[in-house]
mmCIF file of C-alpha atoms in Angstrom:
data_model
loop_
_atom_site.group_PDB
_atom_site.id
_atom_site.type_symbol
_atom_site.label_atom_id
_atom_site.label_comp_id
_atom_site.label_asym_id
_atom_site.label_seq_id
_atom_site.Cartn_x
_atom_site.Cartn_y
_atom_site.Cartn_z
ATOM 1 C CA UNK U 1 96.241 202.734 -149.598
ATOM 2 C CA UNK U 2 93.234 201.321 -147.749
ATOM 3 C CA UNK U 3 90.091 203.504 -147.498
ATOM 4 C CA UNK U 4 90.600 203.800 -143.733
ATOM 5 C CA UNK U 5 94.045 205.316 -144.344
ATOM 6 C CA UNK U 6 92.863 207.996 -146.777
ATOM 7 C CA UNK U 7 91.917 210.251 -143.898
ATOM 8 C CA UNK U 8 93.091 210.411 -140.306
ATOM 9 C CA UNK U 9 90.631 210.943 -137.454
ATOM 10 C CA UNK U 10 91.761 212.338 -134.118
ATOM 11 C CA UNK U 11 88.824 212.450 -131.728
ATOM 12 C CA UNK U 12 89.593 214.662 -128.735
ATOM 13 C CA UNK U 13 86.280 215.842 -127.247
ATOM 14 C CA UNK U 14 85.023 218.480 -127.642
ATOM 15 C CA UNK U 15 87.163 218.662 -130.812
ATOM 16 C CA UNK U 16 87.607 216.431 -133.847
ATOM 17 C CA UNK U 17 90.590 216.655 -136.199
ATOM 18 C CA UNK U 18 89.997 215.337 -139.724
ATOM 19 C CA UNK U 19 93.127 215.097 -141.875
ATOM 20 C CA UNK U 20 93.158 214.292 -145.582
ATOM 21 C CA UNK U 21 96.010 211.794 -145.795
ATOM 22 C CA UNK U 22 97.227 211.641 -149.389
ATOM 23 C CA UNK U 23 100.373 213.785 -149.196
ATOM 24 C CA UNK U 24 101.979 212.298 -152.307
ATOM 25 C CA UNK U 25 98.995 213.635 -154.288
ATOM 26 C CA UNK U 26 98.992 216.960 -152.379
ATOM 27 C CA UNK U 27 95.953 215.548 -150.582
ATOM 28 C CA UNK U 28 93.852 215.477 -153.744
ATOM 29 C CA UNK U 29 90.524 213.739 -153.180
ATOM 30 C CA UNK U 30 89.434 210.651 -155.123
ATOM 31 C CA UNK U 31 86.141 208.813 -154.780
ATOM 32 C CA UNK U 32 87.121 206.727 -151.769
ATOM 33 C CA UNK U 33 88.487 209.773 -149.971
ATOM 34 C CA UNK U 34 85.307 211.742 -150.691
ATOM 35 C CA UNK U 35 83.197 209.004 -149.102
ATOM 36 C CA UNK U 36 85.530 208.760 -146.107
ATOM 37 C CA UNK U 37 85.327 212.524 -145.525
ATOM 38 C CA UNK U 38 81.542 212.505 -145.793
ATOM 39 C CA UNK U 39 81.266 209.643 -143.303
ATOM 40 C CA UNK U 40 83.623 211.367 -140.868
ATOM 41 C CA UNK U 41 81.594 214.581 -140.806
ATOM 42 C CA UNK U 42 78.274 212.764 -140.533
ATOM 43 C CA UNK U 43 79.613 210.994 -137.454
ATOM 44 C CA UNK U 44 80.941 214.279 -136.076
ATOM 45 C CA UNK U 45 77.580 215.982 -136.433
ATOM 46 C CA UNK U 46 75.772 213.175 -134.591
ATOM 47 C CA UNK U 47 78.309 212.800 -131.766
ATOM 48 C CA UNK U 48 77.041 214.637 -128.641
ATOM 49 C CA UNK U 49 80.551 214.857 -127.181
ATOM 50 C CA UNK U 50 81.939 216.818 -130.148
ATOM 51 C CA UNK U 51 81.346 220.544 -130.742
ATOM 52 C CA UNK U 52 83.879 221.730 -133.333
ATOM 53 C CA UNK U 53 85.779 219.951 -136.122
ATOM 54 C CA UNK U 54 89.058 221.007 -137.741
ATOM 55 C CA UNK U 55 89.786 219.956 -141.317
ATOM 56 C CA UNK U 56 93.385 219.925 -142.549
ATOM 57 C CA UNK U 57 95.733 218.139 -144.930
ATOM 58 C CA UNK U 58 98.668 215.875 -144.149
ATOM 59 C CA UNK U 59 102.173 217.314 -144.288
ATOM 60 C CA UNK U 60 102.629 220.461 -146.403
ATOM 61 C CA UNK U 61 99.324 220.993 -148.230
ATOM 62 C CA UNK U 62 95.648 221.377 -147.432
ATOM 63 C CA UNK U 63 94.133 219.905 -150.596
ATOM 64 C CA UNK U 64 94.848 220.206 -154.326
ATOM 65 C CA UNK U 65 91.251 219.443 -155.296
ATOM 66 C CA UNK U 66 89.805 216.412 -157.023
ATOM 67 C CA UNK U 67 92.346 213.795 -158.043
ATOM 68 C CA UNK U 68 92.437 214.238 -161.821
ATOM 69 C CA UNK U 69 93.972 210.784 -162.220
ATOM 70 C CA UNK U 70 90.822 209.385 -160.628
ATOM 71 C CA UNK U 71 88.641 211.598 -162.825
ATOM 72 C CA UNK U 72 90.378 210.193 -165.917
ATOM 73 C CA UNK U 73 90.255 206.600 -164.638
ATOM 74 C CA UNK U 74 88.008 203.883 -166.009
ATOM 75 C CA UNK U 75 87.607 202.476 -162.498
ATOM 76 C CA UNK U 76 84.269 203.637 -161.002
ATOM 77 C CA UNK U 77 85.625 203.009 -157.494
ATOM 78 C CA UNK U 78 88.249 205.710 -157.985
ATOM 79 C CA UNK U 79 86.023 208.339 -159.532
ATOM 80 C CA UNK U 80 84.558 211.095 -157.420
ATOM 81 C CA UNK U 81 80.787 210.826 -156.880
ATOM 82 C CA UNK U 82 78.742 212.831 -159.379
ATOM 83 C CA UNK U 83 75.219 212.929 -158.042
ATOM 84 C CA UNK U 84 72.815 215.872 -157.929
ATOM 85 C CA UNK U 85 72.220 215.218 -154.231
ATOM 86 C CA UNK U 86 73.933 213.463 -151.364
ATOM 87 C CA UNK U 87 77.708 213.188 -151.209
ATOM 88 C CA UNK U 88 79.520 215.792 -153.299
ATOM 89 C CA UNK U 89 82.532 215.072 -155.533
ATOM 90 C CA UNK U 90 84.766 216.304 -152.689
ATOM 91 C CA UNK U 91 82.702 214.550 -150.002
ATOM 92 C CA UNK U 92 80.910 216.705 -147.416
ATOM 93 C CA UNK U 93 80.547 219.807 -149.611
ATOM 94 C CA UNK U 94 76.735 219.572 -149.821
ATOM 95 C CA UNK U 95 76.206 218.810 -146.144
ATOM 96 C CA UNK U 96 74.621 221.364 -143.849
ATOM 97 C CA UNK U 97 75.996 220.488 -140.451
ATOM 98 C CA UNK U 98 74.621 221.719 -137.142
ATOM 99 C CA UNK U 99 78.132 222.341 -135.783
ATOM 100 C CA UNK U 100 81.038 224.517 -136.960
ATOM 101 C CA UNK U 101 84.077 223.325 -138.891
ATOM 102 C CA UNK U 102 87.385 225.195 -139.131
ATOM 103 C CA UNK U 103 89.775 224.758 -142.071
ATOM 104 C CA UNK U 104 93.456 224.752 -141.084
ATOM 105 C CA UNK U 105 95.197 225.585 -144.363
ATOM 106 C CA UNK U 106 98.847 225.083 -145.241
ATOM 107 C CA UNK U 107 100.383 225.016 -148.716
ATOM 108 C CA UNK U 108 98.021 224.526 -151.634
ATOM 109 C CA UNK U 109 94.289 224.985 -151.107
ATOM 110 C CA UNK U 110 93.068 225.018 -154.675
ATOM 111 C CA UNK U 111 90.235 223.913 -156.960
ATOM 112 C CA UNK U 112 88.055 221.450 -155.023
ATOM 113 C CA UNK U 113 90.326 221.967 -152.029
ATOM 114 C CA UNK U 114 89.324 225.629 -152.037
ATOM 115 C CA UNK U 115 85.689 224.519 -152.193
ATOM 116 C CA UNK U 116 86.200 222.351 -149.109
ATOM 117 C CA UNK U 117 87.706 225.336 -147.301
ATOM 118 C CA UNK U 118 84.759 227.508 -148.375
ATOM 119 C CA UNK U 119 82.409 224.876 -146.967
ATOM 120 C CA UNK U 120 83.999 225.365 -143.557
ATOM 121 C CA UNK U 121 82.781 228.110 -141.231
ATOM 122 C CA UNK U 122 86.195 229.689 -140.698
ATOM 123 C CA UNK U 123 89.636 229.419 -142.262
ATOM 124 C CA UNK U 124 93.079 229.756 -140.681
ATOM 125 C CA UNK U 125 96.003 229.799 -143.120
ATOM 126 C CA UNK U 126 99.765 229.755 -142.856
ATOM 127 C CA UNK U 127 101.908 232.476 -144.382
ATOM 128 C CA UNK U 128 102.863 230.141 -147.235
ATOM 129 C CA UNK U 129 99.308 229.087 -148.128
ATOM 130 C CA UNK U 130 98.180 229.449 -151.746
ATOM 131 C CA UNK U 131 94.492 229.533 -152.667
ATOM 132 C CA UNK U 132 92.955 229.563 -156.122
ATOM 133 C CA UNK U 133 90.633 228.111 -158.733
ATOM 134 C CA UNK U 134 93.463 226.171 -160.368
ATOM 135 C CA UNK U 135 90.988 223.804 -162.028
ATOM 136 C CA UNK U 136 90.290 226.627 -164.497
ATOM 137 C CA UNK U 137 93.233 225.527 -166.627
ATOM 138 C CA UNK U 138 91.990 221.933 -166.928
ATOM 139 C CA UNK U 139 88.325 222.545 -167.729
ATOM 140 C CA UNK U 140 87.204 221.094 -164.397
ATOM 141 C CA UNK U 141 84.123 222.952 -163.112
ATOM 142 C CA UNK U 142 83.491 224.259 -159.646
ATOM 143 C CA UNK U 143 80.843 221.754 -158.610
ATOM 144 C CA UNK U 144 81.233 221.634 -154.824
ATOM 145 C CA UNK U 145 79.742 225.035 -154.026
ATOM 146 C CA UNK U 146 82.577 227.240 -155.224
ATOM 147 C CA UNK U 147 80.478 229.470 -157.490
ATOM 148 C CA UNK U 148 77.965 229.929 -154.664
ATOM 149 C CA UNK U 149 80.065 230.265 -151.526
ATOM 150 C CA UNK U 150 82.974 232.267 -152.941
ATOM 151 C CA UNK U 151 80.859 235.262 -154.096
ATOM 152 C CA UNK U 152 78.942 235.193 -150.822
ATOM 153 C CA UNK U 153 82.165 235.182 -148.863
ATOM 154 C CA UNK U 154 84.279 237.783 -150.662
ATOM 155 C CA UNK U 155 81.840 239.573 -153.004
ATOM 156 C CA UNK U 156 81.033 239.117 -156.664
ATOM 157 C CA UNK U 157 83.824 241.237 -158.145
ATOM 158 C CA UNK U 158 86.642 239.527 -156.255
ATOM 159 C CA UNK U 159 85.056 236.108 -156.812
ATOM 160 C CA UNK U 160 84.898 236.701 -160.561
ATOM 161 C CA UNK U 161 88.574 237.644 -160.529
ATOM 162 C CA UNK U 162 89.433 234.300 -158.963
ATOM 163 C CA UNK U 163 86.927 232.206 -160.926
ATOM 164 C CA UNK U 164 87.717 233.606 -164.369
ATOM 165 C CA UNK U 165 91.503 233.871 -164.095
ATOM 166 C CA UNK U 166 92.300 230.876 -161.885
ATOM 167 C CA UNK U 167 95.168 232.912 -160.459
ATOM 168 C CA UNK U 168 97.014 232.175 -157.239
ATOM 169 C CA UNK U 169 96.008 234.146 -154.148
ATOM 170 C CA UNK U 170 98.577 234.246 -151.373
ATOM 171 C CA UNK U 171 97.750 234.252 -147.667
ATOM 172 C CA UNK U 172 98.167 237.997 -147.253
ATOM 173 C CA UNK U 173 95.719 238.832 -150.023
ATOM 174 C CA UNK U 174 93.342 236.085 -148.893
ATOM 175 C CA UNK U 175 93.134 237.672 -145.457
ATOM 176 C CA UNK U 176 92.713 241.181 -146.895
ATOM 177 C CA UNK U 177 89.696 240.142 -148.991
ATOM 178 C CA UNK U 178 88.101 238.029 -146.274
ATOM 179 C CA UNK U 179 88.870 234.670 -147.845
ATOM 180 C CA UNK U 180 90.687 233.560 -144.684
ATOM 181 C CA UNK U 181 90.075 234.737 -141.133
ATOM 182 C CA UNK U 182 93.563 234.384 -139.671
ATOM 183 C CA UNK U 183 97.120 234.077 -140.993
ATOM 184 C CA UNK U 184 99.672 232.404 -138.747
ATOM 185 C CA UNK U 185 103.148 230.928 -139.026
ATOM 186 C CA UNK U 186 103.538 227.365 -140.242
ATOM 187 C CA UNK U 187 104.593 226.205 -136.793
ATOM 188 C CA UNK U 188 101.562 227.786 -135.116
ATOM 189 C CA UNK U 189 98.855 226.460 -137.424
ATOM 190 C CA UNK U 190 97.704 223.505 -135.340
ATOM 191 C CA UNK U 191 97.879 225.353 -132.039
ATOM 192 C CA UNK U 192 96.052 228.372 -133.446
ATOM 193 C CA UNK U 193 93.314 226.260 -135.000
ATOM 194 C CA UNK U 194 92.866 224.269 -131.821
ATOM 195 C CA UNK U 195 92.806 227.388 -129.648
ATOM 196 C CA UNK U 196 90.080 228.906 -131.823
ATOM 197 C CA UNK U 197 88.119 225.649 -131.845
ATOM 198 C CA UNK U 198 88.290 225.355 -128.066
ATOM 199 C CA UNK U 199 87.135 228.953 -127.691
ATOM 200 C CA UNK U 200 84.087 228.224 -129.862
ATOM 201 C CA UNK U 201 83.443 224.910 -128.089
ATOM 202 C CA UNK U 202 83.532 226.698 -124.724
ATOM 203 C CA UNK U 203 80.481 228.858 -125.440
ATOM 204 C CA UNK U 204 76.871 227.788 -124.703
ATOM 205 C CA UNK U 205 76.289 225.504 -127.678
ATOM 206 C CA UNK U 206 72.507 225.748 -128.161
ATOM 207 C CA UNK U 207 72.750 229.512 -128.609
ATOM 208 C CA UNK U 208 75.856 229.327 -130.798
ATOM 209 C CA UNK U 209 74.382 226.706 -133.120
ATOM 210 C CA UNK U 210 71.030 228.467 -133.464
ATOM 211 C CA UNK U 211 72.714 231.787 -134.288
ATOM 212 C CA UNK U 212 74.953 229.996 -136.780
ATOM 213 C CA UNK U 213 71.933 228.301 -138.353
ATOM 214 C CA UNK U 214 70.095 231.625 -138.690
ATOM 215 C CA UNK U 215 73.097 233.222 -140.392
ATOM 216 C CA UNK U 216 73.218 230.441 -143.002
ATOM 217 C CA UNK U 217 69.470 230.117 -143.539
ATOM 218 C CA UNK U 218 68.935 233.826 -144.143
ATOM 219 C CA UNK U 219 70.596 233.568 -147.575
ATOM 220 C CA UNK U 220 67.482 231.919 -148.994
ATOM 221 C CA UNK U 221 64.993 234.350 -147.411
ATOM 222 C CA UNK U 222 63.845 237.905 -147.799
ATOM 223 C CA UNK U 223 64.498 240.193 -144.844
ATOM 224 C CA UNK U 224 61.077 239.706 -143.262
ATOM 225 C CA UNK U 225 61.314 235.913 -143.324
ATOM 226 C CA UNK U 226 64.935 235.981 -142.188
ATOM 227 C CA UNK U 227 64.063 238.139 -139.191
ATOM 228 C CA UNK U 228 61.185 235.811 -138.302
ATOM 229 C CA UNK U 229 63.466 232.791 -138.578
ATOM 230 C CA UNK U 230 66.065 234.454 -136.357
ATOM 231 C CA UNK U 231 63.364 235.157 -133.745
ATOM 232 C CA UNK U 232 62.074 231.571 -133.886
ATOM 233 C CA UNK U 233 65.556 230.140 -133.379
ATOM 234 C CA UNK U 234 66.202 232.695 -130.637
ATOM 235 C CA UNK U 235 63.103 231.503 -128.789
ATOM 236 C CA UNK U 236 64.464 227.953 -128.921
ATOM 237 C CA UNK U 237 67.647 229.184 -127.292
ATOM 238 C CA UNK U 238 65.709 231.064 -124.614
ATOM 239 C CA UNK U 239 63.585 228.003 -123.856
ATOM 240 C CA UNK U 240 66.696 225.823 -123.509
ATOM 241 C CA UNK U 241 67.709 227.538 -120.281
ATOM 242 C CA UNK U 242 71.115 228.609 -121.582
ATOM 243 C CA UNK U 243 70.224 232.310 -121.540
ATOM 244 C CA UNK U 244 68.983 232.255 -117.949
ATOM 245 C CA UNK U 245 72.077 230.344 -116.864
ATOM 246 C CA UNK U 246 74.271 232.864 -118.663
ATOM 247 C CA UNK U 247 72.497 235.804 -117.046
ATOM 248 C CA UNK U 248 73.026 234.226 -113.647
ATOM 249 C CA UNK U 249 76.745 233.807 -114.345
ATOM 250 C CA UNK U 250 76.919 237.454 -115.397
ATOM 251 C CA UNK U 251 75.211 238.479 -112.169
ATOM 252 C CA UNK U 252 77.908 236.558 -110.307
ATOM 253 C CA UNK U 253 80.577 238.589 -112.122
ATOM 254 C CA UNK U 254 81.724 235.905 -114.540
ATOM 255 C CA UNK U 255 82.481 236.665 -118.186
ATOM 256 C CA UNK U 256 82.100 240.443 -117.962
ATOM 257 C CA UNK U 257 83.988 242.981 -120.137
ATOM 258 C CA UNK U 258 84.533 240.339 -122.808
ATOM 259 C CA UNK U 259 86.796 238.279 -120.565
ATOM 260 C CA UNK U 260 86.583 234.469 -120.691
ATOM 261 C CA UNK U 261 84.865 232.820 -117.795
ATOM 262 C CA UNK U 262 87.159 231.378 -115.157
#
């Protein structure tokens, strides 16, 4: 398979669909796929016409993690990148984008695939989705943010349960513990993900992105610094004119009571 075929890109402004296209390997990621994913999300983040990306896997699975056949290979071109900085073994896992990404999860979302889903801002899963640290059984470490993002997302106790046992977590449990945000039927996955993405893309983007940035950046700050950073980013939003424009729309009766603007 050519590098260009390892992922599928569907650019539909303001949305971008990125699909891992290795269904015979349950969409496991090798080195070439990792680079293709990283390139796709770098382009997404720099494209002014795109606001939200959706990451999914071809056919019946999201991603089974790193391709262990590539890990065991003697061919450097197949191996996943192992650098302290830059592109992660799974591709974009170390990137800090300025725009949100939604994971649309069907089937297996395990090991490095789980780490890719954790990298995303939100996760929608089908009723048959299975999530887990399946790499536990093979001695493959979580090296794409799993030991950092999973405890932050679901709490230390639940994260330790998943990290130490490598057990399977079904969609119902994943939603109950906050690992996924929505659970939908298999047939509604794409429509539900796109509907959510369009909702997010429809909001004033300067404000949304600055609030998102503050929420992520506060993890590395004490409360005083985090509050100051939130205020600084809020001032940028206010100076952009979005807030004044929004207040004027409210005065005209648009978007009140939580209803979408017509």
